[in-house]
Amino acid sequence: MNTAIAMARGDLYLLKRSIIRYGAGIAVTVVVAGILSLIMQQQAPTSLMMASFKVSSVTMLHP
């Protein structure tokens, strides 16, 4: 939403902040998933994980 507003206004500062915030959100998601995998000692994906992976790999990158 902020990216759309920034583009409409031509506000490069807001656009840059929006993109950085979006990237930080994805980075936090990846780090937390990795930490939880280490804590839970997850070594092999379950069938439910594989089923949700097909959906979540697209939805995570979709703003």
Short mmCIF file of N, CA and C in Angstrom, two decimals:
data_model
loop_
_atom_site.label_atom_id
_atom_site.label_comp_id
_atom_site.label_asym_id
_atom_site.label_seq_id
_atom_site.Cartn_x
_atom_site.Cartn_y
_atom_site.Cartn_z
N MET A 1 0.83 -1.18 0.00
CA MET A 1 0.00 0.00 0.00
C MET A 1 0.88 1.25 0.00
N ASN A 2 1.89 1.26 0.86
CA ASN A 2 2.78 2.42 0.89
C ASN A 2 3.53 2.59 -0.42
N THR A 3 3.86 1.47 -1.05
CA THR A 3 4.56 1.54 -2.33
C THR A 3 3.68 2.19 -3.39
N ALA A 4 2.41 1.82 -3.40
CA ALA A 4 1.48 2.41 -4.36
C ALA A 4 1.31 3.91 -4.11
N ILE A 5 1.22 4.30 -2.85
CA ILE A 5 1.10 5.72 -2.51
C ILE A 5 2.36 6.47 -2.92
N ALA A 6 3.50 5.87 -2.63
CA ALA A 6 4.78 6.51 -2.98
C ALA A 6 4.92 6.68 -4.48
N MET A 7 4.51 5.68 -5.24
CA MET A 7 4.59 5.78 -6.70
C MET A 7 3.64 6.85 -7.22
N ALA A 8 2.45 6.92 -6.65
CA ALA A 8 1.47 7.90 -7.11
C ALA A 8 1.93 9.33 -6.81
N ARG A 9 2.57 9.50 -5.67
CA ARG A 9 3.04 10.84 -5.29
C ARG A 9 4.40 11.18 -5.88
N GLY A 10 5.12 10.16 -6.32
CA GLY A 10 6.47 10.39 -6.81
C GLY A 10 7.46 10.59 -5.67
N ASP A 11 7.13 10.05 -4.52
CA ASP A 11 7.94 10.22 -3.31
C ASP A 11 8.98 9.09 -3.25
N LEU A 12 10.19 9.37 -3.65
CA LEU A 12 11.23 8.34 -3.69
C LEU A 12 11.67 7.90 -2.29
N TYR A 13 11.62 8.82 -1.33
CA TYR A 13 12.01 8.48 0.05
C TYR A 13 11.04 7.45 0.63
N LEU A 14 9.74 7.67 0.45
CA LEU A 14 8.73 6.73 0.95
C LEU A 14 8.83 5.40 0.22
N LEU A 15 9.10 5.45 -1.08
CA LEU A 15 9.25 4.22 -1.86
C LEU A 15 10.43 3.40 -1.36
N LYS A 16 11.55 4.06 -1.10
CA LYS A 16 12.74 3.36 -0.61
C LYS A 16 12.47 2.73 0.76
N ARG A 17 11.82 3.47 1.64
CA ARG A 17 11.50 2.93 2.97
C ARG A 17 10.55 1.75 2.88
N SER A 18 9.59 1.81 1.97
CA SER A 18 8.63 0.72 1.80
C SER A 18 9.32 -0.55 1.32
N ILE A 19 10.22 -0.39 0.37
CA ILE A 19 10.94 -1.55 -0.17
C ILE A 19 11.87 -2.15 0.89
N ILE A 20 12.52 -1.31 1.66
CA ILE A 20 13.40 -1.80 2.73
C ILE A 20 12.58 -2.54 3.79
N ARG A 21 11.43 -1.99 4.15
CA ARG A 21 10.56 -2.62 5.15
C ARG A 21 10.05 -3.97 4.64
N TYR A 22 9.72 -4.04 3.36
CA TYR A 22 9.25 -5.30 2.76
C TYR A 22 10.36 -6.34 2.79
N GLY A 23 11.57 -5.94 2.42
CA GLY A 23 12.71 -6.86 2.46
C GLY A 23 13.03 -7.32 3.87
N ALA A 24 12.92 -6.40 4.83
CA ALA A 24 13.18 -6.76 6.22
C ALA A 24 12.15 -7.76 6.72
N GLY A 25 10.91 -7.60 6.30
CA GLY A 25 9.86 -8.54 6.70
C GLY A 25 10.13 -9.94 6.18
N ILE A 26 10.56 -10.03 4.94
CA ILE A 26 10.90 -11.34 4.37
C ILE A 26 12.11 -11.93 5.09
N ALA A 27 13.10 -11.11 5.37
CA ALA A 27 14.31 -11.59 6.07
C ALA A 27 13.96 -12.12 7.46
N VAL A 28 13.11 -11.41 8.18
CA VAL A 28 12.70 -11.86 9.52
C VAL A 28 11.95 -13.18 9.42
N THR A 29 11.10 -13.33 8.42
CA THR A 29 10.36 -14.58 8.24
C THR A 29 11.31 -15.75 8.01
N VAL A 30 12.31 -15.54 7.17
CA VAL A 30 13.27 -16.62 6.87
C VAL A 30 14.09 -16.96 8.11
N VAL A 31 14.54 -15.96 8.84
CA VAL A 31 15.37 -16.20 10.03
C VAL A 31 14.57 -16.93 11.11
N VAL A 32 13.34 -16.49 11.36
CA VAL A 32 12.51 -17.14 12.38
C VAL A 32 12.22 -18.59 11.99
N ALA A 33 11.92 -18.83 10.72
CA ALA A 33 11.67 -20.21 10.27
C ALA A 33 12.91 -21.07 10.45
N GLY A 34 14.08 -20.51 10.15
CA GLY A 34 15.32 -21.25 10.34
C GLY A 34 15.61 -21.56 11.80
N ILE A 35 15.40 -20.58 12.66
CA ILE A 35 15.63 -20.79 14.09
C ILE A 35 14.67 -21.83 14.65
N LEU A 36 13.40 -21.74 14.26
CA LEU A 36 12.43 -22.73 14.73
C LEU A 36 12.76 -24.13 14.23
N SER A 37 13.28 -24.23 13.02
CA SER A 37 13.68 -25.55 12.50
C SER A 37 14.83 -26.12 13.31
N LEU A 38 15.76 -25.25 13.71
CA LEU A 38 16.88 -25.73 14.53
C LEU A 38 16.43 -26.13 15.93
N ILE A 39 15.56 -25.32 16.52
CA ILE A 39 15.08 -25.61 17.88
C ILE A 39 14.28 -26.90 17.91
N MET A 40 13.39 -27.08 16.93
CA MET A 40 12.54 -28.26 16.89
C MET A 40 13.25 -29.47 16.27
N GLN A 41 14.48 -29.27 15.82
CA GLN A 41 15.30 -30.31 15.20
C GLN A 41 14.58 -30.95 14.02
N GLN A 42 14.01 -30.10 13.20
CA GLN A 42 13.30 -30.57 12.01
C GLN A 42 14.31 -30.95 10.93
N GLN A 43 14.28 -32.18 10.50
CA GLN A 43 15.23 -32.63 9.50
C GLN A 43 14.56 -33.04 8.19
N ALA A 44 13.35 -33.53 8.25
CA ALA A 44 12.66 -33.96 7.04
C ALA A 44 11.28 -33.31 7.00
N PRO A 45 10.90 -32.79 5.86
CA PRO A 45 9.58 -32.15 5.77
C PRO A 45 8.45 -33.16 5.82
N THR A 46 7.38 -32.80 6.51
CA THR A 46 6.19 -33.65 6.56
C THR A 46 5.33 -33.40 5.33
N SER A 47 4.34 -34.24 5.11
CA SER A 47 3.46 -34.07 3.95
C SER A 47 2.65 -32.78 4.06
N LEU A 48 2.27 -32.40 5.28
CA LEU A 48 1.53 -31.14 5.47
C LEU A 48 2.42 -29.94 5.15
N MET A 49 3.71 -30.03 5.53
CA MET A 49 4.63 -28.94 5.21
C MET A 49 4.80 -28.80 3.70
N MET A 50 4.90 -29.90 2.99
CA MET A 50 5.07 -29.84 1.54
C MET A 50 3.81 -29.28 0.86
N ALA A 51 2.64 -29.62 1.38
CA ALA A 51 1.40 -29.11 0.80
C ALA A 51 1.27 -27.61 1.00
N SER A 52 1.63 -27.13 2.18
CA SER A 52 1.52 -25.69 2.44
C SER A 52 2.65 -24.91 1.79
N PHE A 53 3.76 -25.56 1.50
CA PHE A 53 4.89 -24.90 0.85
C PHE A 53 4.51 -24.39 -0.54
N LYS A 54 3.71 -25.18 -1.25
CA LYS A 54 3.31 -24.80 -2.59
C LYS A 54 2.52 -23.50 -2.58
N VAL A 55 1.74 -23.28 -1.54
CA VAL A 55 0.95 -22.05 -1.43
C VAL A 55 1.79 -20.93 -0.83
N SER A 56 2.52 -21.23 0.25
CA SER A 56 3.23 -20.18 0.98
C SER A 56 4.41 -19.61 0.21
N SER A 57 5.00 -20.36 -0.69
CA SER A 57 6.14 -19.82 -1.43
C SER A 57 5.70 -18.67 -2.32
N VAL A 58 4.47 -18.68 -2.76
CA VAL A 58 3.95 -17.60 -3.59
C VAL A 58 3.38 -16.48 -2.72
N THR A 59 2.66 -16.84 -1.68
CA THR A 59 1.99 -15.82 -0.86
C THR A 59 2.97 -14.99 -0.04
N MET A 60 4.09 -15.57 0.35
CA MET A 60 5.05 -14.78 1.13
C MET A 60 5.64 -13.65 0.30
N LEU A 61 5.84 -13.88 -0.97
CA LEU A 61 6.43 -12.86 -1.83
C LEU A 61 5.41 -11.90 -2.38
N HIS A 62 4.16 -12.18 -2.16
CA HIS A 62 3.08 -11.33 -2.66
C HIS A 62 2.75 -10.26 -1.62
N PRO A 63 2.92 -9.00 -1.94
CA PRO A 63 2.68 -7.97 -0.92
C PRO A 63 1.23 -7.86 -0.49
#
